[in-house]
Short mmCIF file of C-alpha atoms in Angstrom, two decimals:
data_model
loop_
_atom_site.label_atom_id
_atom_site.label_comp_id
_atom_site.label_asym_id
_atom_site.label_seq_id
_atom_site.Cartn_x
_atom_site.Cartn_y
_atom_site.Cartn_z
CA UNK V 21 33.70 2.04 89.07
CA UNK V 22 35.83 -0.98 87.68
CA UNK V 23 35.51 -1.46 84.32
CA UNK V 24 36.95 -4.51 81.86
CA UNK V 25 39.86 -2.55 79.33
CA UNK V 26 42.62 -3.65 77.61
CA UNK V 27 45.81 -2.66 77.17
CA UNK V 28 47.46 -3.03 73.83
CA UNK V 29 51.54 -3.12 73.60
CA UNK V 30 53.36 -2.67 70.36
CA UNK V 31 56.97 -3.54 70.21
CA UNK V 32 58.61 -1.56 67.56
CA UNK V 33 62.31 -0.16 66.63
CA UNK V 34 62.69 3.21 66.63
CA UNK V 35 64.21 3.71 63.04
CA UNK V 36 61.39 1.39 61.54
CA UNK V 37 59.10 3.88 58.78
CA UNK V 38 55.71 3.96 57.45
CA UNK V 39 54.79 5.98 54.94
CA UNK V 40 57.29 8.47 55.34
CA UNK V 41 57.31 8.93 58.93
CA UNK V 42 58.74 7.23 61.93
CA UNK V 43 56.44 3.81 62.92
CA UNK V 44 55.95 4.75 66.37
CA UNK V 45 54.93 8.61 65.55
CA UNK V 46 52.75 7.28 62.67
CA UNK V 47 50.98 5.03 65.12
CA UNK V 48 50.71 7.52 67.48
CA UNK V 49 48.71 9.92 65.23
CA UNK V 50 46.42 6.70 63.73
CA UNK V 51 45.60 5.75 67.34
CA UNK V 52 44.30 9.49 68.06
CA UNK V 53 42.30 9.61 64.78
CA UNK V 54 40.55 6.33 65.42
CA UNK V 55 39.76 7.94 69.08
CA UNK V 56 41.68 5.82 71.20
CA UNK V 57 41.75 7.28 74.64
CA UNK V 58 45.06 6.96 75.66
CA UNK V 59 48.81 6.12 73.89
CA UNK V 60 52.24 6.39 76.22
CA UNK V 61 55.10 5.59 74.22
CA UNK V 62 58.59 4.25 75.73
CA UNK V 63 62.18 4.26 74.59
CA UNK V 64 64.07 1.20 75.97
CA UNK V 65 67.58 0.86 76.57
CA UNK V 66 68.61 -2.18 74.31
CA UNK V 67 66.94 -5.30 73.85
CA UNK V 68 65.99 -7.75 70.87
CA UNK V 69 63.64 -9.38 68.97
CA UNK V 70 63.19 -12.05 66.08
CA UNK V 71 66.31 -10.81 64.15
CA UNK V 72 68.12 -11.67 67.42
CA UNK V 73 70.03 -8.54 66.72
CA UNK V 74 71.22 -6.48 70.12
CA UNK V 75 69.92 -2.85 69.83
CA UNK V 76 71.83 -0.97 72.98
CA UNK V 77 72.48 2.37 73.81
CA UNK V 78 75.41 1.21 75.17
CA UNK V 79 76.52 0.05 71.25
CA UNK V 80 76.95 3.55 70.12
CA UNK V 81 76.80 2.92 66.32
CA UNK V 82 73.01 1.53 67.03
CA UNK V 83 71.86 3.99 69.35
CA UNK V 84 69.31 5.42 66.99
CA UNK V 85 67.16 1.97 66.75
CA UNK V 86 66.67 1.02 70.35
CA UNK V 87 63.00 -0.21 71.23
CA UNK V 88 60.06 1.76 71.60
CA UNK V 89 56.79 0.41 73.32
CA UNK V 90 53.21 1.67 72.51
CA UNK V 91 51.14 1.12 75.42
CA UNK V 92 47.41 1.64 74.16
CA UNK V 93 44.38 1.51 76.66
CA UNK V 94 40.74 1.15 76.19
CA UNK V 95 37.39 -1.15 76.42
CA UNK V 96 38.34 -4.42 75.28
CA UNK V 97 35.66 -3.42 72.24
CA UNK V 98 37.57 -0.53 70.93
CA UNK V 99 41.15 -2.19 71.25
CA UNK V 100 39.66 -5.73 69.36
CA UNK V 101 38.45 -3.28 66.59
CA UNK V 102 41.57 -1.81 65.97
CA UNK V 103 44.26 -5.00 66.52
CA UNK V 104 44.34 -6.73 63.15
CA UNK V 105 45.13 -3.11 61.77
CA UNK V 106 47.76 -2.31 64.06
CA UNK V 107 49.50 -5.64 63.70
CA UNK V 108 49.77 -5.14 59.67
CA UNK V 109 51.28 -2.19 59.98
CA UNK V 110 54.16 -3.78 62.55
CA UNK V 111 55.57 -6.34 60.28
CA UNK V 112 58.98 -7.37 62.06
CA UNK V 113 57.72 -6.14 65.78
CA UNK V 114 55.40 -7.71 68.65
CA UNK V 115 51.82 -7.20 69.37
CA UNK V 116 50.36 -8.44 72.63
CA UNK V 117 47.12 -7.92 74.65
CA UNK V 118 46.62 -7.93 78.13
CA UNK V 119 42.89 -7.85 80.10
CA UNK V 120 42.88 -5.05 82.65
CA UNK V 121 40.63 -3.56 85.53
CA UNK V 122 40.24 0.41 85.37
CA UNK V 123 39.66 1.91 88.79
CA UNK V 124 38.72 5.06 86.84
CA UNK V 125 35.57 4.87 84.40
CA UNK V 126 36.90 5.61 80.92
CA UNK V 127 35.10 8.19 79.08
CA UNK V 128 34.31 6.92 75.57
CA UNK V 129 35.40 9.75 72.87
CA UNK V 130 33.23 9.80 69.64
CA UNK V 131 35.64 8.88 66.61
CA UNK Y 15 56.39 -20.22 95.57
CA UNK Y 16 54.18 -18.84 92.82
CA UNK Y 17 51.88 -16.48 94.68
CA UNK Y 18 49.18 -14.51 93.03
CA UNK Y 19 49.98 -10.44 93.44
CA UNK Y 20 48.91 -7.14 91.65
CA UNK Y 21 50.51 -4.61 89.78
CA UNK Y 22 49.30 -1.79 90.00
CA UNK Y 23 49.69 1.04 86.97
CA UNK Y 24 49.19 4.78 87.01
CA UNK Y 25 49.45 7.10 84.06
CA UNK Y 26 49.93 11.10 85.39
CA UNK Y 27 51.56 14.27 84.03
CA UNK Y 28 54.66 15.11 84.86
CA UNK Y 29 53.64 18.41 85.34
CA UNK Y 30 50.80 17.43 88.01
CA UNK Y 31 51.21 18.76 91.24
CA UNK Y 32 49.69 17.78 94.40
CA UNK Y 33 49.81 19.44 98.20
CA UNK Y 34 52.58 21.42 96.52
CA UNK Y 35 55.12 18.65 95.32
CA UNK Y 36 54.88 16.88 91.44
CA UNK Y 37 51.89 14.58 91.97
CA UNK Y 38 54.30 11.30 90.93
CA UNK Y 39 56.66 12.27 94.12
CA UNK Y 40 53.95 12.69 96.69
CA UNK Y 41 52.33 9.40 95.32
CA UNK Y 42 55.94 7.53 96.11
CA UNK Y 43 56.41 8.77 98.98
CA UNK Y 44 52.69 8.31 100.20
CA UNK Y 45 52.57 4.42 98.93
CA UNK Y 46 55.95 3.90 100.79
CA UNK Y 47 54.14 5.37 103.76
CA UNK Y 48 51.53 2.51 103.69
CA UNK Y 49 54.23 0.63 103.21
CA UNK Y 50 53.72 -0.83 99.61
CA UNK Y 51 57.15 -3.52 98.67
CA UNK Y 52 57.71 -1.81 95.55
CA UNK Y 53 57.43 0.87 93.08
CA UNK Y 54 58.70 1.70 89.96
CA UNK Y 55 58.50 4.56 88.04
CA UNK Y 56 59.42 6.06 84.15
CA UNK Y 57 59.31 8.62 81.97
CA UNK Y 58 57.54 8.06 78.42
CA UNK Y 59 58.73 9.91 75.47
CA UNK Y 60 55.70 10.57 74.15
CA UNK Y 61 51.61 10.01 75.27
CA UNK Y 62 48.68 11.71 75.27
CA UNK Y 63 45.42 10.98 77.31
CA UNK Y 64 41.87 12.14 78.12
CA UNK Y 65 42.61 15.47 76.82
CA UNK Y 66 43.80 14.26 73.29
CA UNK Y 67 46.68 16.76 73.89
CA UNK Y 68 50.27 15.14 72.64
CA UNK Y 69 53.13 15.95 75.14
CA UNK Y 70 56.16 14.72 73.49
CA UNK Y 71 60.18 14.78 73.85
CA UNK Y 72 60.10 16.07 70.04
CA UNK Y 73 58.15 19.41 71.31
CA UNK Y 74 60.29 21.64 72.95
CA UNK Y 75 57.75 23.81 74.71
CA UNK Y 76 55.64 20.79 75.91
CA UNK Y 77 58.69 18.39 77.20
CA UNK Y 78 58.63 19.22 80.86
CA UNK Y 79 54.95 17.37 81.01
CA UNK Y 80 56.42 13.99 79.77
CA UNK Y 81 54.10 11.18 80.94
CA UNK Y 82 55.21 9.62 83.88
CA UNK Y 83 54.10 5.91 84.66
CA UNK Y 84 54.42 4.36 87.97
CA UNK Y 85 54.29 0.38 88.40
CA UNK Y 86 53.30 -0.92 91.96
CA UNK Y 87 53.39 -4.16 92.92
CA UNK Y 88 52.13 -6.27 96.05
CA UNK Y 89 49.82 -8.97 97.42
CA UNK Y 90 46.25 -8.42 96.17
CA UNK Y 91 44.89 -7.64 99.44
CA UNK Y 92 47.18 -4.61 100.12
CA UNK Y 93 46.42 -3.58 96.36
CA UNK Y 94 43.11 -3.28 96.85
CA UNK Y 95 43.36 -1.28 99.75
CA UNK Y 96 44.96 1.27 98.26
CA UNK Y 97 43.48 1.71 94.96
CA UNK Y 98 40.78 4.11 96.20
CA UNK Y 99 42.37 6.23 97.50
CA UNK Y 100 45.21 6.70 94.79
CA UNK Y 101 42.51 6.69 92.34
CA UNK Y 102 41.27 9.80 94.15
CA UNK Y 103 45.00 11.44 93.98
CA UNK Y 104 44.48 11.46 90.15
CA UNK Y 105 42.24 13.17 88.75
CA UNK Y 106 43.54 12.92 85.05
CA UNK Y 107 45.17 10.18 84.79
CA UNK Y 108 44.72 6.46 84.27
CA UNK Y 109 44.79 4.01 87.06
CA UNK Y 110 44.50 -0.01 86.17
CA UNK Y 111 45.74 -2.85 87.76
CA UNK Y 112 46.82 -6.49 86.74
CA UNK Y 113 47.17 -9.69 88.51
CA UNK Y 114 50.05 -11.48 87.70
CA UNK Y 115 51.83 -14.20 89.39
CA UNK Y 116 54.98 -13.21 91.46
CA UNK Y 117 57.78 -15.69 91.30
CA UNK Y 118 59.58 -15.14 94.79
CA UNK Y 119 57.69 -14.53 97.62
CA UNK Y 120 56.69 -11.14 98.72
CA UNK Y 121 57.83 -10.49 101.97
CA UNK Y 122 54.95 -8.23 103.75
CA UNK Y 123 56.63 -5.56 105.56
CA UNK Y 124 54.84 -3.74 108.69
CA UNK Y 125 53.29 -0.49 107.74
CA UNK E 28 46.29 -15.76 64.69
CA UNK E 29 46.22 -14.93 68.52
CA UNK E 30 48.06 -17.18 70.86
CA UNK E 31 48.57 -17.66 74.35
CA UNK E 32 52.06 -16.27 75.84
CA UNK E 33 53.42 -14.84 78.62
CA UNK E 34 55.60 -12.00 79.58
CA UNK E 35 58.04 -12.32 82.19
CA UNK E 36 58.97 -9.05 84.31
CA UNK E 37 62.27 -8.72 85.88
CA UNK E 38 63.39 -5.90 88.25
CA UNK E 39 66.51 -4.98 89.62
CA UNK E 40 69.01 -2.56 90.40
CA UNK E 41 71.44 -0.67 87.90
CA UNK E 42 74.50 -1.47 89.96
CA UNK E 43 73.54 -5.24 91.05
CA UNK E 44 76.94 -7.55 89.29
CA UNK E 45 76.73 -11.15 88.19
CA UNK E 46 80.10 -12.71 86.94
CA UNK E 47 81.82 -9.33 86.76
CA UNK E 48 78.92 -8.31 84.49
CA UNK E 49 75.97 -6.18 85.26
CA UNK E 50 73.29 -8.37 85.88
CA UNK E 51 70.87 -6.88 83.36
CA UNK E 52 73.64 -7.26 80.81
CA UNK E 53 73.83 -10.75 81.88
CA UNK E 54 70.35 -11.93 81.78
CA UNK E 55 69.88 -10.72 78.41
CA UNK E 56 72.63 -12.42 76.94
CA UNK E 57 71.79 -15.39 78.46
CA UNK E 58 67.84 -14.91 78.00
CA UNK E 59 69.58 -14.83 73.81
CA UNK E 60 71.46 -18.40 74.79
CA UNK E 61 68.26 -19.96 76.07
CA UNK E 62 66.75 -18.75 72.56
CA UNK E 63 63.93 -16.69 74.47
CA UNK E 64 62.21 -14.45 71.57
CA UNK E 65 62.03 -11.36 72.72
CA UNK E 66 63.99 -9.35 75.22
CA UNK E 67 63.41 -5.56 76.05
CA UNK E 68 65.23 -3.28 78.97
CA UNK E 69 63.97 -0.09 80.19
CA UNK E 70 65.77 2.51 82.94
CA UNK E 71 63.23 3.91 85.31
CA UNK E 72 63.60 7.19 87.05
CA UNK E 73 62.83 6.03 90.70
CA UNK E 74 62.01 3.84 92.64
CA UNK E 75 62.30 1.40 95.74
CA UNK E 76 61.49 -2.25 96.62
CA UNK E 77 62.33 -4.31 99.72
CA UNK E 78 64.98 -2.52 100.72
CA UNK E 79 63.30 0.19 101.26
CA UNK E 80 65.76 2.98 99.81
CA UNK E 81 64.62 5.39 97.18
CA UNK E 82 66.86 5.43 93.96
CA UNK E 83 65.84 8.45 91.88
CA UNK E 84 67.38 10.16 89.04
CA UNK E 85 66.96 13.02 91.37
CA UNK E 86 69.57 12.12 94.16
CA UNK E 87 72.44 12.76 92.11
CA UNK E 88 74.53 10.36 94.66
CA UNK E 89 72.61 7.33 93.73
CA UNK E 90 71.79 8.02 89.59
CA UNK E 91 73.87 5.20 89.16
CA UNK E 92 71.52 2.53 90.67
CA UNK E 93 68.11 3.10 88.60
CA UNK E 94 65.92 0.57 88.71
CA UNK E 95 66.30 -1.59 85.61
CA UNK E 96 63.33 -3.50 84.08
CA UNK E 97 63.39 -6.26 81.68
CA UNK E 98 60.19 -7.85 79.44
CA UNK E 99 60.83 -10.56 78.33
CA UNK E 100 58.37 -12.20 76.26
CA UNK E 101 58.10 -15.74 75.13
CA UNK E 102 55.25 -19.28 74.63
CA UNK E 103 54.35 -20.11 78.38
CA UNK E 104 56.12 -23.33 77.91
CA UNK E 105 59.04 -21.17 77.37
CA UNK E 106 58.65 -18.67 80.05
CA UNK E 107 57.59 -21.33 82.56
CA UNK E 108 61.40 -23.38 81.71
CA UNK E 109 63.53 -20.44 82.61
CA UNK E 110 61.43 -18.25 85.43
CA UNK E 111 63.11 -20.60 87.67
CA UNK E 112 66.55 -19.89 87.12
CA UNK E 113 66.08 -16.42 86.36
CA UNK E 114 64.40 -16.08 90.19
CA UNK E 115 67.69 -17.80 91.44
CA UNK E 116 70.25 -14.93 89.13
CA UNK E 117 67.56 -12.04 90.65
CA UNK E 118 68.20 -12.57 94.49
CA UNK E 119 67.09 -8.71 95.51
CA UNK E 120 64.52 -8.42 92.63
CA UNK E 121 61.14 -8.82 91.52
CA UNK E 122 59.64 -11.94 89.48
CA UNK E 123 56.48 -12.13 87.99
CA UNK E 124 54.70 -13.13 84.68
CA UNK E 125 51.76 -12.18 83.25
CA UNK E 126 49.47 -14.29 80.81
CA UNK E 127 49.20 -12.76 77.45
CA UNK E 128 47.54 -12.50 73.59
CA UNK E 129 50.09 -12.74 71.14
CA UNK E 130 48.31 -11.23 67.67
CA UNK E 131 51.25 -11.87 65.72
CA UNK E 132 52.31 -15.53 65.28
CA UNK E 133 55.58 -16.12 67.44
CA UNK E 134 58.24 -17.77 64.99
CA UNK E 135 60.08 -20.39 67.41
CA UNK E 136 63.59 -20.48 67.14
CA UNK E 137 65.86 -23.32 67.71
CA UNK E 138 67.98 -23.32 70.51
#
């Protein structure tokens, strides 16, 4: 029942747009359409990235950019198809794979 | 002191109920019973899974099945020991698990 | 384009002080000092580690000490130059770090 996947975080902030919508929610709604299996999305409570800028929601006037996380799972096949994609559209934020064991067998979705 | 470990990561509803308590609560309580160091768990903002249904803090009528995400971390042994069986617990959701390389030792606690 | 890094997990409690600071606050202002690229905090609902005692969101007596999470993501040669020190600022905590695929290039910073 174990199975090779990978899991596929995006590092984002959450005022960041793409084509008229939020990043995160634009992501979101790609990931489904290319039939990835499963997205969880986070909202952090400060942190920062290359622009070294603190995002807190303790720093009131930035509380509406704090971090979000995409965490994407699925064979390692389906997440290296869709990487190069996802990093274009995530200019300023971080993009990171990780190999993981699923203890549940993934059921592959047709596209 | 490096010392290999697992983490251990399960994706549920929050909405999921089990033996008559939310699914995420009997699963802390349970690993604490087999005496597992430590677990962690959140709330996402947004996810969907298996059932390409979107549960998201943005829709009203769907926020009270948030995904919940717990993290569970111990020595490899007592990680696979469990994994079964907690696989079994959930149904729907996604259960994976990581080594990664624990930085203070893990002090094994009698069950 | 990808690149070998690794991401450095840090748990502790909401409440735990460092130099009349909250330690979380702490370690990411000095995880900024040590020029580390990437910092993110998130606030979990519940949980427990060694000591055994369940903070949840739930027990309105103890909201104030969620477990707090930091990722921290850097080149292993950074991680592995700091996971030292931050083990020794994180005495109740967890440590670990997990080997990762950058698919953006990381832009090194000067100190």
């Amino acid at each position: 029942m174990i199975r090779k996947a990978k899991l596929l975080k995006v590092y984002v902030g959450e005022k960041e747009r793409f084509k008229n919508k939020p990043l995160y929610q634009y992501l979101v709604h790609w990931l489904k359409e290319q039939g990835i299996i499963g997205v969880t999305v986070f909202r952090g409570i400060e942190g920062y990235g290359q622009d070294k800028v603190l995002h807190s929601a303790r720093l009131l006037e930035l509380s509406s950019d704090l971090p979000i996380i995409l965490e994407i799972v699925d064979t390692e096949e389906k997440i290296d198809s869709i990487v190069v994609e996802v990093s274009e559209m995530v200019p300023k934020g971080l993009v990171y794979t990780v190999s993981v064991e699923v203890h549940k067998e993934i059921q592959i979705f047709p596209i």
